[in-house]
Tab-separated table of C-alpha atoms and ligand atoms in Angstrom:
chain	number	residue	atom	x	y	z
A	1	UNK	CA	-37.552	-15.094	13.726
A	2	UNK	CA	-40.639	-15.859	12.020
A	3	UNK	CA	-43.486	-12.939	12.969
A	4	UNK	CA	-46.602	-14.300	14.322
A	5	UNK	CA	-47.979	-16.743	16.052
A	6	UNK	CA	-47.158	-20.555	15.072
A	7	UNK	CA	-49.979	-23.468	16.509
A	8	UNK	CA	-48.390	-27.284	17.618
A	9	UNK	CA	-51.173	-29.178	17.862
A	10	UNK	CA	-51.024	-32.617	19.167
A	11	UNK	CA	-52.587	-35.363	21.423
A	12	UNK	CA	-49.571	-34.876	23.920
A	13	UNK	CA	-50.493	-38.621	25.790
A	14	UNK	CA	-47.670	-38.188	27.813
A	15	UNK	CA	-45.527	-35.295	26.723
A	16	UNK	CA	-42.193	-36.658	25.371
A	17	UNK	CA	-38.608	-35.682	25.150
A	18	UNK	CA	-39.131	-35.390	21.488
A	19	UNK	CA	-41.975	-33.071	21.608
A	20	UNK	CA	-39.868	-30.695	23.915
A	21	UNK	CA	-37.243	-31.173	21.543
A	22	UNK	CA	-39.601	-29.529	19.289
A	23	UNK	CA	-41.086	-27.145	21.102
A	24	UNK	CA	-37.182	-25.633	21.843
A	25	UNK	CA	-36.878	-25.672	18.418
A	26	UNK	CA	-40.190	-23.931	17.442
A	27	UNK	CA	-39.997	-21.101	20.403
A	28	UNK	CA	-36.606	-20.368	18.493
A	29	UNK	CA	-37.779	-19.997	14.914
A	30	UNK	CA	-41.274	-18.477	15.516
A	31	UNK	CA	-42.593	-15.178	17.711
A	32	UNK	CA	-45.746	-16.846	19.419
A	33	UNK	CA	-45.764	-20.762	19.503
A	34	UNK	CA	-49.020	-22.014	20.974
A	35	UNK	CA	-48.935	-25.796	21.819
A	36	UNK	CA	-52.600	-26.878	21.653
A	37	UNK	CA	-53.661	-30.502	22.878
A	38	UNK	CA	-56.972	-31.711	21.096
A	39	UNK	CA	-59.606	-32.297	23.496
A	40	UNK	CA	-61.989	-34.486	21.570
A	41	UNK	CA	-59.500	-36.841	20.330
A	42	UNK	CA	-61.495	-40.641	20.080
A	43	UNK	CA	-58.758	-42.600	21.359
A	44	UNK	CA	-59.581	-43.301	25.100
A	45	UNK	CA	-56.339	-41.199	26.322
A	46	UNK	CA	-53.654	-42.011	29.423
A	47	UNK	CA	-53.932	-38.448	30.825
A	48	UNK	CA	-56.797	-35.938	31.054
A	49	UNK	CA	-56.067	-33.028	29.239
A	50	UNK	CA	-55.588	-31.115	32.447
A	51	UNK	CA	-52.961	-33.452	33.364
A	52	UNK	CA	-51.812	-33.214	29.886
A	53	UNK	CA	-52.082	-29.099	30.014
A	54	UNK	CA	-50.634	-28.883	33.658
A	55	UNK	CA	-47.577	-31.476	32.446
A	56	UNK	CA	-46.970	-29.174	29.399
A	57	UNK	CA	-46.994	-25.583	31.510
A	58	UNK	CA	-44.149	-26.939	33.889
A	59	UNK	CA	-42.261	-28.247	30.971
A	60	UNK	CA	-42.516	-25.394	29.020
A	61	UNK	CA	-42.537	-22.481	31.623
A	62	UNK	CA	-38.747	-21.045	30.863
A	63	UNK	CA	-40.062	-20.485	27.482
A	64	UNK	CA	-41.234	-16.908	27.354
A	65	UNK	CA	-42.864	-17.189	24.114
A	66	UNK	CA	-44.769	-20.618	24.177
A	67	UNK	CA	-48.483	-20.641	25.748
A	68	UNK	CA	-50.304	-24.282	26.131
A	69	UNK	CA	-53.989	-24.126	25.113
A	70	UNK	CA	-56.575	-26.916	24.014
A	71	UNK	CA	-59.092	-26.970	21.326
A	72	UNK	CA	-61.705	-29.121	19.896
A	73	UNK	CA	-62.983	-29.394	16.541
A	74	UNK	CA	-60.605	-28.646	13.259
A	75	UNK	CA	-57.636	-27.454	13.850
A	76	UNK	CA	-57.880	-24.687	10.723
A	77	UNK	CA	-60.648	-23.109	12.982
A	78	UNK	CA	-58.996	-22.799	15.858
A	79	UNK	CA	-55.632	-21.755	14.069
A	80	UNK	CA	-57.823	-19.132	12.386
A	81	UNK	CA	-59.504	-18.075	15.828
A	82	UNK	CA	-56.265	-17.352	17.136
A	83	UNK	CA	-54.971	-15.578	14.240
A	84	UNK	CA	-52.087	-18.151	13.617
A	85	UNK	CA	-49.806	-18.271	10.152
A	86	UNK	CA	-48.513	-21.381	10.606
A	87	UNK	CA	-48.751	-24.981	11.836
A	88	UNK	CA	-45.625	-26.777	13.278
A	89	UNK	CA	-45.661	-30.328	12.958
A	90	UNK	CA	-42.408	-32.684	14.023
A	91	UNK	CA	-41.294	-35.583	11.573
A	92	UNK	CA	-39.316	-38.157	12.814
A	93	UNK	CA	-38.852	-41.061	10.104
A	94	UNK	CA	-40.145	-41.609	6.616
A	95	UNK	CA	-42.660	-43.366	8.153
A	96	UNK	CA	-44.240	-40.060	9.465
A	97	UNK	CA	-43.923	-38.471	6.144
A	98	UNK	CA	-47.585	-39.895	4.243
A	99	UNK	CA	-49.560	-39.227	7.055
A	100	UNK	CA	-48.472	-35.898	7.817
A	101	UNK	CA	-48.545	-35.041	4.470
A	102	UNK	CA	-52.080	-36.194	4.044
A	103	UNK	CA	-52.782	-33.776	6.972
A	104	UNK	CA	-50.962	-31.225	5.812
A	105	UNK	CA	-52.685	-31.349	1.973
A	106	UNK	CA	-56.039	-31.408	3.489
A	107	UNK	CA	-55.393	-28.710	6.293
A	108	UNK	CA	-54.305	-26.211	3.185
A	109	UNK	CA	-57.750	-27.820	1.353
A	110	UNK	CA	-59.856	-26.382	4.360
A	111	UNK	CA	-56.885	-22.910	4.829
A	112	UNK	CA	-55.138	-21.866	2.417
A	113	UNK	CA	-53.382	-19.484	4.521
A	114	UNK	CA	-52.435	-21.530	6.730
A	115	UNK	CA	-48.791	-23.157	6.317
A	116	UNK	CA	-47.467	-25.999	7.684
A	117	UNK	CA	-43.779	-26.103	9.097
A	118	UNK	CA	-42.198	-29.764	9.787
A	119	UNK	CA	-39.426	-29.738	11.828
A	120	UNK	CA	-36.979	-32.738	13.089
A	121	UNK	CA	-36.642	-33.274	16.513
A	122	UNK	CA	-32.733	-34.280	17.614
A	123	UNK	CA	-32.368	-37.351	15.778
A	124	UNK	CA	-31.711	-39.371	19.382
A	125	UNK	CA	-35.952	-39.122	19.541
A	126	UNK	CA	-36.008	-40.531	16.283
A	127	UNK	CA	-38.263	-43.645	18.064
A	128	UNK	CA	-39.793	-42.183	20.832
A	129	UNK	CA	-43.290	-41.839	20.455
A	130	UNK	CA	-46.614	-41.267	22.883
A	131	UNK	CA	-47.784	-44.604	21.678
A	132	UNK	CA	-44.531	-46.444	22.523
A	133	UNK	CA	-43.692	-45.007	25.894
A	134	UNK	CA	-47.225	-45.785	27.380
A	135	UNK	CA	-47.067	-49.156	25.943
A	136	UNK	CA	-43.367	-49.582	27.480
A	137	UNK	CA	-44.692	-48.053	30.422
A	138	UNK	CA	-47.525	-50.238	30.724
A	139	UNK	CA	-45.497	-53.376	30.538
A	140	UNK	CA	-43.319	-52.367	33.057
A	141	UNK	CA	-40.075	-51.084	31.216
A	142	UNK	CA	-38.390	-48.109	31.992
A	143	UNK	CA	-38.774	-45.109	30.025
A	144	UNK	CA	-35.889	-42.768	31.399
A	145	UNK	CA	-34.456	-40.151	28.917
A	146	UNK	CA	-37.211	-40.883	26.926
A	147	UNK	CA	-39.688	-38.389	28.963
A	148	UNK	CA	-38.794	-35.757	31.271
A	149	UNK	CA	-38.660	-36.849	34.931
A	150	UNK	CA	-41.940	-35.283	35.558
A	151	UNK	CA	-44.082	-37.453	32.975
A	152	UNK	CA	-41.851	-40.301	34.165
A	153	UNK	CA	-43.363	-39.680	37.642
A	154	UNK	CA	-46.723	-39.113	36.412
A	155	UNK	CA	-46.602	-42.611	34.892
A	156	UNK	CA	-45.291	-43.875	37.384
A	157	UNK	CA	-48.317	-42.821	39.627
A	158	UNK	CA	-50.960	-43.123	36.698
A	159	UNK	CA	-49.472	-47.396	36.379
A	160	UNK	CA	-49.470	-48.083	40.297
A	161	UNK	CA	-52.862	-47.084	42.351
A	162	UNK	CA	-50.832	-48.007	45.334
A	163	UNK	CA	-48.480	-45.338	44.948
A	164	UNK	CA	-50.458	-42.787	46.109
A	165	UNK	CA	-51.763	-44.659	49.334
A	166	UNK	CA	-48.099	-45.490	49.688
A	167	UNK	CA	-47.071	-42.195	50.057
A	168	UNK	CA	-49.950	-40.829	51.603
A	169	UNK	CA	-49.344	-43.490	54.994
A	170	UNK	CA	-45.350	-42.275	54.245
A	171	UNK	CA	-46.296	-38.815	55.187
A	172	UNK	CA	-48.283	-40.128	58.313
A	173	UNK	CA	-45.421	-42.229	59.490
A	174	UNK	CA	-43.163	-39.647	59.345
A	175	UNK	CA	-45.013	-37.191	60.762
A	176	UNK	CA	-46.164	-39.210	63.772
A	177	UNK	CA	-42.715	-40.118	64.564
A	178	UNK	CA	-41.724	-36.176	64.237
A	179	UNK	CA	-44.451	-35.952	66.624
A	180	UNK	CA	-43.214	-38.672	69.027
A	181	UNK	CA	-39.585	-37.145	69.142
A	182	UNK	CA	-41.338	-33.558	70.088
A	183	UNK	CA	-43.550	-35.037	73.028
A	184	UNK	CA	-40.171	-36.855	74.488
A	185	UNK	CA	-38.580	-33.461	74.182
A	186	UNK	CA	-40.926	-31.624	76.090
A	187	UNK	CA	-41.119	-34.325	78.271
A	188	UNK	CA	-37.334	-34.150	78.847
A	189	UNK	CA	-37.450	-30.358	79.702
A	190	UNK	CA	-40.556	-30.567	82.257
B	1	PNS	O1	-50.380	-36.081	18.147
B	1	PNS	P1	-51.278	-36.480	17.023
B	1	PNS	O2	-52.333	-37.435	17.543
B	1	PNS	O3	-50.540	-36.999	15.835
B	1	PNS	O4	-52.035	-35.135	16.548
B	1	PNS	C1	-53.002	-35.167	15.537
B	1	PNS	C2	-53.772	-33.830	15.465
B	1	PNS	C3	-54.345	-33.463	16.812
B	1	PNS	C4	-52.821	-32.741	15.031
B	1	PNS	C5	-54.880	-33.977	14.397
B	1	PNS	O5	-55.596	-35.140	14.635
B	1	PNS	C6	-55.836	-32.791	14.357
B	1	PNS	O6	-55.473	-31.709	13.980
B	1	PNS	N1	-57.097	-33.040	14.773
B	1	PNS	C7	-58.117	-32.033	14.840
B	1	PNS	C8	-59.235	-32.309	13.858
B	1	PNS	C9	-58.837	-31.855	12.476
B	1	PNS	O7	-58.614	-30.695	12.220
B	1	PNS	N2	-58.741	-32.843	11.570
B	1	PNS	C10	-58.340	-32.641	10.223
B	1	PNS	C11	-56.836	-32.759	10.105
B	1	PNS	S1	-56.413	-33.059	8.454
């Protein structure tokens, strides 16, 4: 076990199986692992990053030794302000490999002491990406397996307003009729 505390920083919009995939594989290899979502990201995002942070904490919470936090700004500074050796990034394809690479290179530019880790999530989350599941998502396709059931959910309620009002009147149905079937009761027994 790796000493220290390791940052995953990301834009987590949704959470995926492949970034728990990760995560597992990071709280195994390093002491600390901190996943930080960036909070000034300029993409217009799905989730808030309290939906984001909240998603992440239930996912996460059986892991003793992983913490969700946010942070704005570079990412060296607030690696550095937590006192973190190393940066865990995942890489999926070959296709990953010049961007992350670029980020990498100019991450050591601005830390030198910082290193980056890339790790493979389980090569079934090969595809699955934040970008492709909303955009499934948003079309109307079903992204089971591909998120955990909780992010599935969230979607779910994020894509359909109606949800919501659907279950809200749900809940007064059913309680109105539990409240019908207690009046005939006492009616019964006076
Ligand atoms: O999940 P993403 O969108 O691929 O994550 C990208 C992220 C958040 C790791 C990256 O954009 C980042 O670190 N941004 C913070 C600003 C910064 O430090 N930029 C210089 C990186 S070379």
């Amino acid at each position: 076990m790796h000493k220290g505390i390791a940052i995953y920083p990301g834009s987590f919009d949704p959470p995926t199986n492949g970034h728990l995939d990760l995560i597992a594989r990071g709280a195994k290899i390093f002491e600390e692992l901190v996943v930080a979502i960036l909070r000034n990201s300029e993409k217009s995002p799905m989730f808030s990053v309290a939906e984001r942070l909240a998603m992440l904490q239930e996912l996460t919470a059986d892991l003793k030794n992983v913490r969700i936090d946010t942070f704005d700004g570079l990412m060296v500074e607030y690696a550095k302000s937590l006192e973190a050796t190393c940066i865990l990034r995942g890489i999926r394809a070959i296709s990953d490999y010049e961007y992350e690479l670029q980020m990498a290179l100019m991450n050591r530019k601005l830390e030198p002491t910082l290193e980056t880790v890339f790790m493979m999530p389980a090569d079934k989350y090969s595809y699955v990406s934040s970008r492709l599941v909303r955009e499934v998502a948003q079309a109307g396709g079903p992204v089971k397996g591909l998120v955990p059931e909780v992010v599935e959910q969230k979607l779910r309620e994020k894509l359909d307003p109606a949800y919501k009002l659907r279950d809200a009147r749900m809940i007064e149905v059913l309680s109105q009729r539990d409240s019908e079937k207690r009046e005939k009761k006492r009616k019964k027994k006076s």
